[in-house]
PDB file of C-alpha atoms in Angstrom:
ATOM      1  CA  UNK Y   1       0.000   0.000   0.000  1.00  0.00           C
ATOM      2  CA  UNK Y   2       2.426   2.938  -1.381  1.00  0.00           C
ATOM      3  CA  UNK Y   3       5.169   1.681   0.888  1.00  0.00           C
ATOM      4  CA  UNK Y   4       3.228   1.180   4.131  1.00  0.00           C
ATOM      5  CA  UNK Y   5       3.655  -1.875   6.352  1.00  0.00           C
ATOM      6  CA  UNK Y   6       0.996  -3.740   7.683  1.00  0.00           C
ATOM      7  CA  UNK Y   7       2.516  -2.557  11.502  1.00  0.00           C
ATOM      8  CA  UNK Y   8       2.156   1.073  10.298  1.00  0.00           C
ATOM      9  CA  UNK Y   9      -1.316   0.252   8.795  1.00  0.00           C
ATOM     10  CA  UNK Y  10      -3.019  -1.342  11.443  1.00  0.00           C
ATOM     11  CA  UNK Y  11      -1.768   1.115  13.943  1.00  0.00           C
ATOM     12  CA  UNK Y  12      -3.448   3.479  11.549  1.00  0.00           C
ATOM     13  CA  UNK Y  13      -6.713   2.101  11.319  1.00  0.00           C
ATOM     14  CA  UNK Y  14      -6.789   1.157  15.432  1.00  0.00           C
ATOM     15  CA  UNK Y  15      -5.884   5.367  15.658  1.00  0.00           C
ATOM     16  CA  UNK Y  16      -8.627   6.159  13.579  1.00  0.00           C
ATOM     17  CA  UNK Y  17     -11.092   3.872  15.001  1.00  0.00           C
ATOM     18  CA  UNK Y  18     -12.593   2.402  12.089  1.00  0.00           C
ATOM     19  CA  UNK Y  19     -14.156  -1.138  13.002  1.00  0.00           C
ATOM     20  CA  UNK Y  20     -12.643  -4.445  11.978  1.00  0.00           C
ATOM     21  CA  UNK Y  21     -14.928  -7.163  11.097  1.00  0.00           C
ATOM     22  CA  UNK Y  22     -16.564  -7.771  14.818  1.00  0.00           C
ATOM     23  CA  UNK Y  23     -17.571  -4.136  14.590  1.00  0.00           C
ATOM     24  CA  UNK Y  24     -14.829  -2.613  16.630  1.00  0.00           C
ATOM     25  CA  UNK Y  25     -11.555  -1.136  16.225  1.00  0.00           C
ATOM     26  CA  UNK Y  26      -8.837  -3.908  17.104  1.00  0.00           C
ATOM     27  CA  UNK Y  27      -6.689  -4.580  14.017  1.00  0.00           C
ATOM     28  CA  UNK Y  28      -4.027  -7.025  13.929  1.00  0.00           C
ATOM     29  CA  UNK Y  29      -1.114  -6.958  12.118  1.00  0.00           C
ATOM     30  CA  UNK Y  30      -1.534 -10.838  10.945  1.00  0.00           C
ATOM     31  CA  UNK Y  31      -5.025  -9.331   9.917  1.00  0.00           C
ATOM     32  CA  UNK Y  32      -3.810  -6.770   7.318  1.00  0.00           C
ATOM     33  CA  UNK Y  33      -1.181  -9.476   5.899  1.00  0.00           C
ATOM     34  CA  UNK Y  34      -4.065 -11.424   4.771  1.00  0.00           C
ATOM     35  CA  UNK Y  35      -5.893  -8.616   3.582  1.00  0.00           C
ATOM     36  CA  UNK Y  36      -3.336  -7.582   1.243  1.00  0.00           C
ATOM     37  CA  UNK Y  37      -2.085 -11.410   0.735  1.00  0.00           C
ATOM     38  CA  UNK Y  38      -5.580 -12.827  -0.190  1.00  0.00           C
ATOM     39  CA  UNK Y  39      -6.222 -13.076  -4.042  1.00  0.00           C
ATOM     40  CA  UNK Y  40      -9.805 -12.473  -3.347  1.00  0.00           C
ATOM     41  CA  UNK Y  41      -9.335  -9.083  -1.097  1.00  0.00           C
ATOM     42  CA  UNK Y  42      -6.337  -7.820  -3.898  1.00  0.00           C
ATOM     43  CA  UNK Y  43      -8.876  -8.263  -6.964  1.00  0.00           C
ATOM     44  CA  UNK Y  44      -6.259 -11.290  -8.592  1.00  0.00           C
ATOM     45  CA  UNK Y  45      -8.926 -14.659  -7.621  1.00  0.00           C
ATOM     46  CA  UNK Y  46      -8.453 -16.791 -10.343  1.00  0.00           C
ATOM     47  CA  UNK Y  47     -12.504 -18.361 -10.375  1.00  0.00           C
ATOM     48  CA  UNK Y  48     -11.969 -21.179 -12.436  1.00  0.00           C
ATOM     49  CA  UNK Y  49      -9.145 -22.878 -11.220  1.00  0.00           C
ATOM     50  CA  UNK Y  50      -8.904 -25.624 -14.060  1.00  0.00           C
ATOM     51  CA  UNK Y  51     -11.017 -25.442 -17.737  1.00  0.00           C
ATOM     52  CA  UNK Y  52     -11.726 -28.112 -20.208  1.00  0.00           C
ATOM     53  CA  UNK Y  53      -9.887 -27.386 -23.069  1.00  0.00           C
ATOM     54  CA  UNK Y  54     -11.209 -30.041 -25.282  1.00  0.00           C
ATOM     55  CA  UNK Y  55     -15.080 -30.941 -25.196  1.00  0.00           C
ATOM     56  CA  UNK Y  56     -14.404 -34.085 -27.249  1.00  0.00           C
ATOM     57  CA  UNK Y  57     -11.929 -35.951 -24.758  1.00  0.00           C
ATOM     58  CA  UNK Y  58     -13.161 -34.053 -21.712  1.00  0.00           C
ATOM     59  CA  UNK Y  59      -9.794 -32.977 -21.289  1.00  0.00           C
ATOM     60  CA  UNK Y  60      -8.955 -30.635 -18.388  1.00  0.00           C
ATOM     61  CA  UNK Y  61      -6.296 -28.027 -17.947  1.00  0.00           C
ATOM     62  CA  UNK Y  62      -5.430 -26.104 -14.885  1.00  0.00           C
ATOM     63  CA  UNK Y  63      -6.272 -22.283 -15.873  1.00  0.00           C
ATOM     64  CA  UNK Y  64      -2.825 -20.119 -15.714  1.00  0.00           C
ATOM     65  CA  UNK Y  65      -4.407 -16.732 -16.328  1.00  0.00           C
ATOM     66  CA  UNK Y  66      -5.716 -17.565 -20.115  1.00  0.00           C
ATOM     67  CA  UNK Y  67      -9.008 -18.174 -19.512  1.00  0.00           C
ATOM     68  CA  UNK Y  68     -11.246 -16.276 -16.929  1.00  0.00           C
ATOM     69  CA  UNK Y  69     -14.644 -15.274 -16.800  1.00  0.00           C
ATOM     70  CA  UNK Y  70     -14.490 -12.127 -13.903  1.00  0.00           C
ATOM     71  CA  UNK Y  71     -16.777  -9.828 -15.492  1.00  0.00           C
ATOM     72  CA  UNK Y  72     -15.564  -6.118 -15.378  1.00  0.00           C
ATOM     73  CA  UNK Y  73     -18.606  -4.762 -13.588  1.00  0.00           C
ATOM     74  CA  UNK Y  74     -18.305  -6.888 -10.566  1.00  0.00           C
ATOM     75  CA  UNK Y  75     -18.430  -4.573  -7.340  1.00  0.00           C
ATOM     76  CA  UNK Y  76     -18.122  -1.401  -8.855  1.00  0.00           C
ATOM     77  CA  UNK Y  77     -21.993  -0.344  -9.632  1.00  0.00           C
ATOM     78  CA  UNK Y  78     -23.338   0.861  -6.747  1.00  0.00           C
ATOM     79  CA  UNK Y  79     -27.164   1.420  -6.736  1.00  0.00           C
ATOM     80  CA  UNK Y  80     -28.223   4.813  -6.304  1.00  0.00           C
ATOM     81  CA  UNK Y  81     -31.348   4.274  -3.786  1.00  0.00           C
ATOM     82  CA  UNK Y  82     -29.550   2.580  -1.168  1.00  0.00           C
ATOM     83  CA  UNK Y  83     -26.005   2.230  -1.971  1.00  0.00           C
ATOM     84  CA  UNK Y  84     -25.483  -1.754  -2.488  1.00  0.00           C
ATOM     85  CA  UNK Y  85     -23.543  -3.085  -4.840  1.00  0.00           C
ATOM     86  CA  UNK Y  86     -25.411  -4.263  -8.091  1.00  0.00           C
ATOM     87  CA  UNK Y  87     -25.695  -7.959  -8.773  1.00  0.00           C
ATOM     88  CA  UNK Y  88     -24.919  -9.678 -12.784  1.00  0.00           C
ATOM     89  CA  UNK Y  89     -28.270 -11.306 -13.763  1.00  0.00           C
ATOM     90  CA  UNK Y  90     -29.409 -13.407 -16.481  1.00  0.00           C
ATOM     91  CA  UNK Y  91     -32.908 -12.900 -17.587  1.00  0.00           C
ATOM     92  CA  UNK Y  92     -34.500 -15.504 -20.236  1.00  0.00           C
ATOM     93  CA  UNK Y  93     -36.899 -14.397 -22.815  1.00  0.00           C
ATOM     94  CA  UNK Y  94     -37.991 -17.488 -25.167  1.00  0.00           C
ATOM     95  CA  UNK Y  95     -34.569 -18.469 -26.444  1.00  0.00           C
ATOM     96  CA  UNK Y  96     -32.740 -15.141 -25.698  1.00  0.00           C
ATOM     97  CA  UNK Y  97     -30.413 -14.697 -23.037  1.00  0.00           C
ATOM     98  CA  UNK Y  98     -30.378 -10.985 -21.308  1.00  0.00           C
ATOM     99  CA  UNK Y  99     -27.620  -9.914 -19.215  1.00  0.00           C
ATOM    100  CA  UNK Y 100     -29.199  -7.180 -16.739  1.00  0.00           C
ATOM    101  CA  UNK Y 101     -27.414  -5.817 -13.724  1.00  0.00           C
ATOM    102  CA  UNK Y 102     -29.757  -5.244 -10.432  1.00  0.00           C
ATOM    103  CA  UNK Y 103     -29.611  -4.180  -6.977  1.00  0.00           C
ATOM    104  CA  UNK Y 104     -28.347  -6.829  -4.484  1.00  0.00           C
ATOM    105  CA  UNK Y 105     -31.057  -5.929  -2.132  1.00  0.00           C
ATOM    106  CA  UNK Y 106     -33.680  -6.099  -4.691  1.00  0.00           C
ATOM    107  CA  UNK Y 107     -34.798  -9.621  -3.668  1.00  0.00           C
ATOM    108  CA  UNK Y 108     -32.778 -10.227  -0.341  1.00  0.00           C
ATOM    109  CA  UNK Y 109     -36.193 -12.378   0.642  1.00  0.00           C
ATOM    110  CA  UNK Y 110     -37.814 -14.632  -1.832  1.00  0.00           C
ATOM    111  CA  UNK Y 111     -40.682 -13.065  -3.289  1.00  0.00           C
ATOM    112  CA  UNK Y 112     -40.683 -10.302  -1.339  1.00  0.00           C
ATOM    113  CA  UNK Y 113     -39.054  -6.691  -3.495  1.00  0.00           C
ATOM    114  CA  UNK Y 114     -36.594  -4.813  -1.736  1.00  0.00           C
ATOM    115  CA  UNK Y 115     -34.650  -1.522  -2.850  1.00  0.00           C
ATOM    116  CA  UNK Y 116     -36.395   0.119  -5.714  1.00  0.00           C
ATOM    117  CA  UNK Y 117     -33.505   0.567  -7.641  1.00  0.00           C
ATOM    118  CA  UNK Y 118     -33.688   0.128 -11.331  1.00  0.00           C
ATOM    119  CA  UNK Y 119     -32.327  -2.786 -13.713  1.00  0.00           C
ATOM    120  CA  UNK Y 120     -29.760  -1.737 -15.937  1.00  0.00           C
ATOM    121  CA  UNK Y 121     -29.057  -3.748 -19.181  1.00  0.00           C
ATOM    122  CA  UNK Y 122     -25.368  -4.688 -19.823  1.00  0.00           C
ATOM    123  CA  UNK Y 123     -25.127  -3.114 -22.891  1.00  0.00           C
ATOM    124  CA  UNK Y 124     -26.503  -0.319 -21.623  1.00  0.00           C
ATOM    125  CA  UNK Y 125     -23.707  -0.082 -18.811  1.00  0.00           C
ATOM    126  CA  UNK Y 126     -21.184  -1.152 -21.307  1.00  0.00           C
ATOM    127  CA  UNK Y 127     -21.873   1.697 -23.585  1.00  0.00           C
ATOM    128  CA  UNK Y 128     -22.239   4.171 -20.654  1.00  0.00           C
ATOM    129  CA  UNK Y 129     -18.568   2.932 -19.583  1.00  0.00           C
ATOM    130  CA  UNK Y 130     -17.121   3.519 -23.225  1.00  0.00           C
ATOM    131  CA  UNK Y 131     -18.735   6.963 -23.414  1.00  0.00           C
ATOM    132  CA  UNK Y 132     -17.435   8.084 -19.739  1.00  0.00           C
ATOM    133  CA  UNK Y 133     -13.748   6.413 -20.776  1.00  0.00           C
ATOM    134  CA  UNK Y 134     -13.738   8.368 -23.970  1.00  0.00           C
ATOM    135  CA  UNK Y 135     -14.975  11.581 -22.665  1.00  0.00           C
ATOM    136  CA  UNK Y 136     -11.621  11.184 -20.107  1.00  0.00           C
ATOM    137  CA  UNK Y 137      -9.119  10.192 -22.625  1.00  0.00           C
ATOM    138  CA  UNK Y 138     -10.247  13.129 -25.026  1.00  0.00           C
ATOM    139  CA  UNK Y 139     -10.087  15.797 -21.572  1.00  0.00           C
ATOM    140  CA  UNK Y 140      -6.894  13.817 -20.546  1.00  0.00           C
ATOM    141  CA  UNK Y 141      -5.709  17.845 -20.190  1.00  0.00           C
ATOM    142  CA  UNK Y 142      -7.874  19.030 -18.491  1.00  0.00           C
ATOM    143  CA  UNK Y 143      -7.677  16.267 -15.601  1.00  0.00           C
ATOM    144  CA  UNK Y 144      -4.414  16.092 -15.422  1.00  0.00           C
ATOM    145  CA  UNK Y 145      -3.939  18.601 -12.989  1.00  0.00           C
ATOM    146  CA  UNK Y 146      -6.079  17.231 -10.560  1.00  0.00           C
ATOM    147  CA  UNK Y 147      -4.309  13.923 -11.085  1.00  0.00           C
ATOM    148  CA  UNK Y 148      -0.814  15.707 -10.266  1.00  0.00           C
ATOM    149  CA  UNK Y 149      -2.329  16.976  -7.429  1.00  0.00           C
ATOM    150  CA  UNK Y 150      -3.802  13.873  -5.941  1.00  0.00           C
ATOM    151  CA  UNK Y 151      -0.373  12.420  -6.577  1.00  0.00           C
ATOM    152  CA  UNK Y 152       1.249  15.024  -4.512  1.00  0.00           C
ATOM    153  CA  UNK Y 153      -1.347  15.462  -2.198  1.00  0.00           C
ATOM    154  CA  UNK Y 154      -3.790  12.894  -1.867  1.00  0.00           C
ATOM    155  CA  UNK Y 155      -3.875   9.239   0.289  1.00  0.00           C
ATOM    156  CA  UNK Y 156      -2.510   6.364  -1.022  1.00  0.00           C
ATOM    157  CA  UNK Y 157      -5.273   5.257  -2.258  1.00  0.00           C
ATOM    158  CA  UNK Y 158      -5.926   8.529  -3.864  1.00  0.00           C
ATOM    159  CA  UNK Y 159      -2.751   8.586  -5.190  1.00  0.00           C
ATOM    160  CA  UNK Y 160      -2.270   5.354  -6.482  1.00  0.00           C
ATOM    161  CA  UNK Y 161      -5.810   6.423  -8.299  1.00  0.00           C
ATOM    162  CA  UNK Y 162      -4.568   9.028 -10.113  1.00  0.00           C
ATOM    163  CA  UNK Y 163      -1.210   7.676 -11.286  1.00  0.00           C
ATOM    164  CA  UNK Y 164      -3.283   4.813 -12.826  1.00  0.00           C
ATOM    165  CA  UNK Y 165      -5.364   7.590 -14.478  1.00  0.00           C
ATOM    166  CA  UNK Y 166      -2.264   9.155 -15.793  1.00  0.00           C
ATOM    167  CA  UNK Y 167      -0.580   6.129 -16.960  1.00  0.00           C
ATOM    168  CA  UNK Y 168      -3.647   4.425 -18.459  1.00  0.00           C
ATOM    169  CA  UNK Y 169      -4.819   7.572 -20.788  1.00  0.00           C
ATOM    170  CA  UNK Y 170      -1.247   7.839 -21.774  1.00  0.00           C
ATOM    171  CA  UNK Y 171      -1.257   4.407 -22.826  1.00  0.00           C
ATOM    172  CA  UNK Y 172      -4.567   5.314 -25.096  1.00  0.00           C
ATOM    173  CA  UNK Y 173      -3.217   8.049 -26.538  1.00  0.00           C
ATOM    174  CA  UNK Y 174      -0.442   6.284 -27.753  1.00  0.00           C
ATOM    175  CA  UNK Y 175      -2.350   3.387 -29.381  1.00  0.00           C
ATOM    176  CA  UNK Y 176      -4.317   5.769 -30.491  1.00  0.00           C
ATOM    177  CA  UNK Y 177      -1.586   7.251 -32.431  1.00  0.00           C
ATOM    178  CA  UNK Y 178      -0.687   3.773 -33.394  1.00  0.00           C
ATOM    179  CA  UNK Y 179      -3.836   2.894 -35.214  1.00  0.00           C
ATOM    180  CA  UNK Y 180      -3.992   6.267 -36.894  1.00  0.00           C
ATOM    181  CA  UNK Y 181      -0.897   5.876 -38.258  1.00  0.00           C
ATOM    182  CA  UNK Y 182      -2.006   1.791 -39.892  1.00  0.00           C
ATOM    183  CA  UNK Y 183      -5.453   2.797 -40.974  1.00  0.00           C
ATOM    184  CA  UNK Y 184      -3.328   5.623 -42.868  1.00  0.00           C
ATOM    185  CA  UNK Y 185      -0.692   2.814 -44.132  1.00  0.00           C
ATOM    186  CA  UNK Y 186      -3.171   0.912 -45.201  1.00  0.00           C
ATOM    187  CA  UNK Y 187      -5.048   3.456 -46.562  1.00  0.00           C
ATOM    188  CA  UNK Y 188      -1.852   4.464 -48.651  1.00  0.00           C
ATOM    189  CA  UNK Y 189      -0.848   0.761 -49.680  1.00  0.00           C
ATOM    190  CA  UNK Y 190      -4.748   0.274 -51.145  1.00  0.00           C
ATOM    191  CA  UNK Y 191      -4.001   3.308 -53.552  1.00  0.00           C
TER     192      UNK Y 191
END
């Protein structure tokens, strides 16, 4: 965590009094190493541990990285009514298949509807996502700023934030350039 050990980060988080697990503030140092160790906790969990690579002979292969199915929204909408984290759903219509995203407290009890908030079709969030990302990358600019600031200034996690942001909209940019310069090479070498 930007250079802090878990010693200095649990005495942090004791200082600050922000409750552990059982609701108070007692963290342990062997706490915060598994935190930070645990592939789950780090975003790195690996779901499918082994694949079947070939459907004829049933054959299986232990996954190293090349196949995954973590889907990019996972814990990052947050519904707007009551602040849970939205939930990957599969709706069938006849033969169709409908990915929808939904409030995790929308049906906490069987029958029974919970939080109000509305469904929001994948494609619908995908798209969203796409326009947000491109509206950044073409203000890169205009954020930057604020990024160097945060960098200076900020928490770690605040900083680590923006110097993602900086790094990953540089990186666009760039292949940007790069695929500007083949569609105009292969724009020349059709002539």
């Amino acid at each position: 965590m930007n250079g802090l050990n878990p010693e200095v980060i649990a005495a942090e988080l004791n200082g600050e009094g922000v409750p552990g697990c059982m609701g108070e503030p007692k963290w342990a140092v062997s706490t915060i190493m598994h935190i930070l160790q645990n592939e789950k906790y780090k975003g790195d969990a690996l779901l499918q541990k082994y694949y079947t690579s070939d459907f004829i002979t049933k054959k299986s292969v232990r996954n190293m990285g090349r196949y995954t199915d973590v889907q990019p929204f996972t814990c990052k909408v947050i519904c707007g009514k009551c602040g849970a984290v939205y939930w990957r759903r599969t709706w069938t219509r006849g033969s169709r298949k409908i990915r929808v995203w939904q409030c995790g407290q929308r049906y906490r009890q069987k029958g029974v509807a919970g939080c109000k908030g509305c469904n929001l079709f994948e494609k619908d969030l995908e798209q969203a996502f796409l326009t947000a990302w491109n509206g950044i990358v073409e203000n890169r600019e205009r954020f930057l700023p604020a990024w160097e600031k945060q960098i200076k200034e900020g928490d770690a996690l605040e900083k680590w934030r923006a110097g993602q942001m900086v790094q990953l909209t540089v990186v666009l940019m760039i292949l940007g350039i790069i695929v500007s310069i083949l569609i105009a090479y292969i724009n020349h070498t059709k002539k």
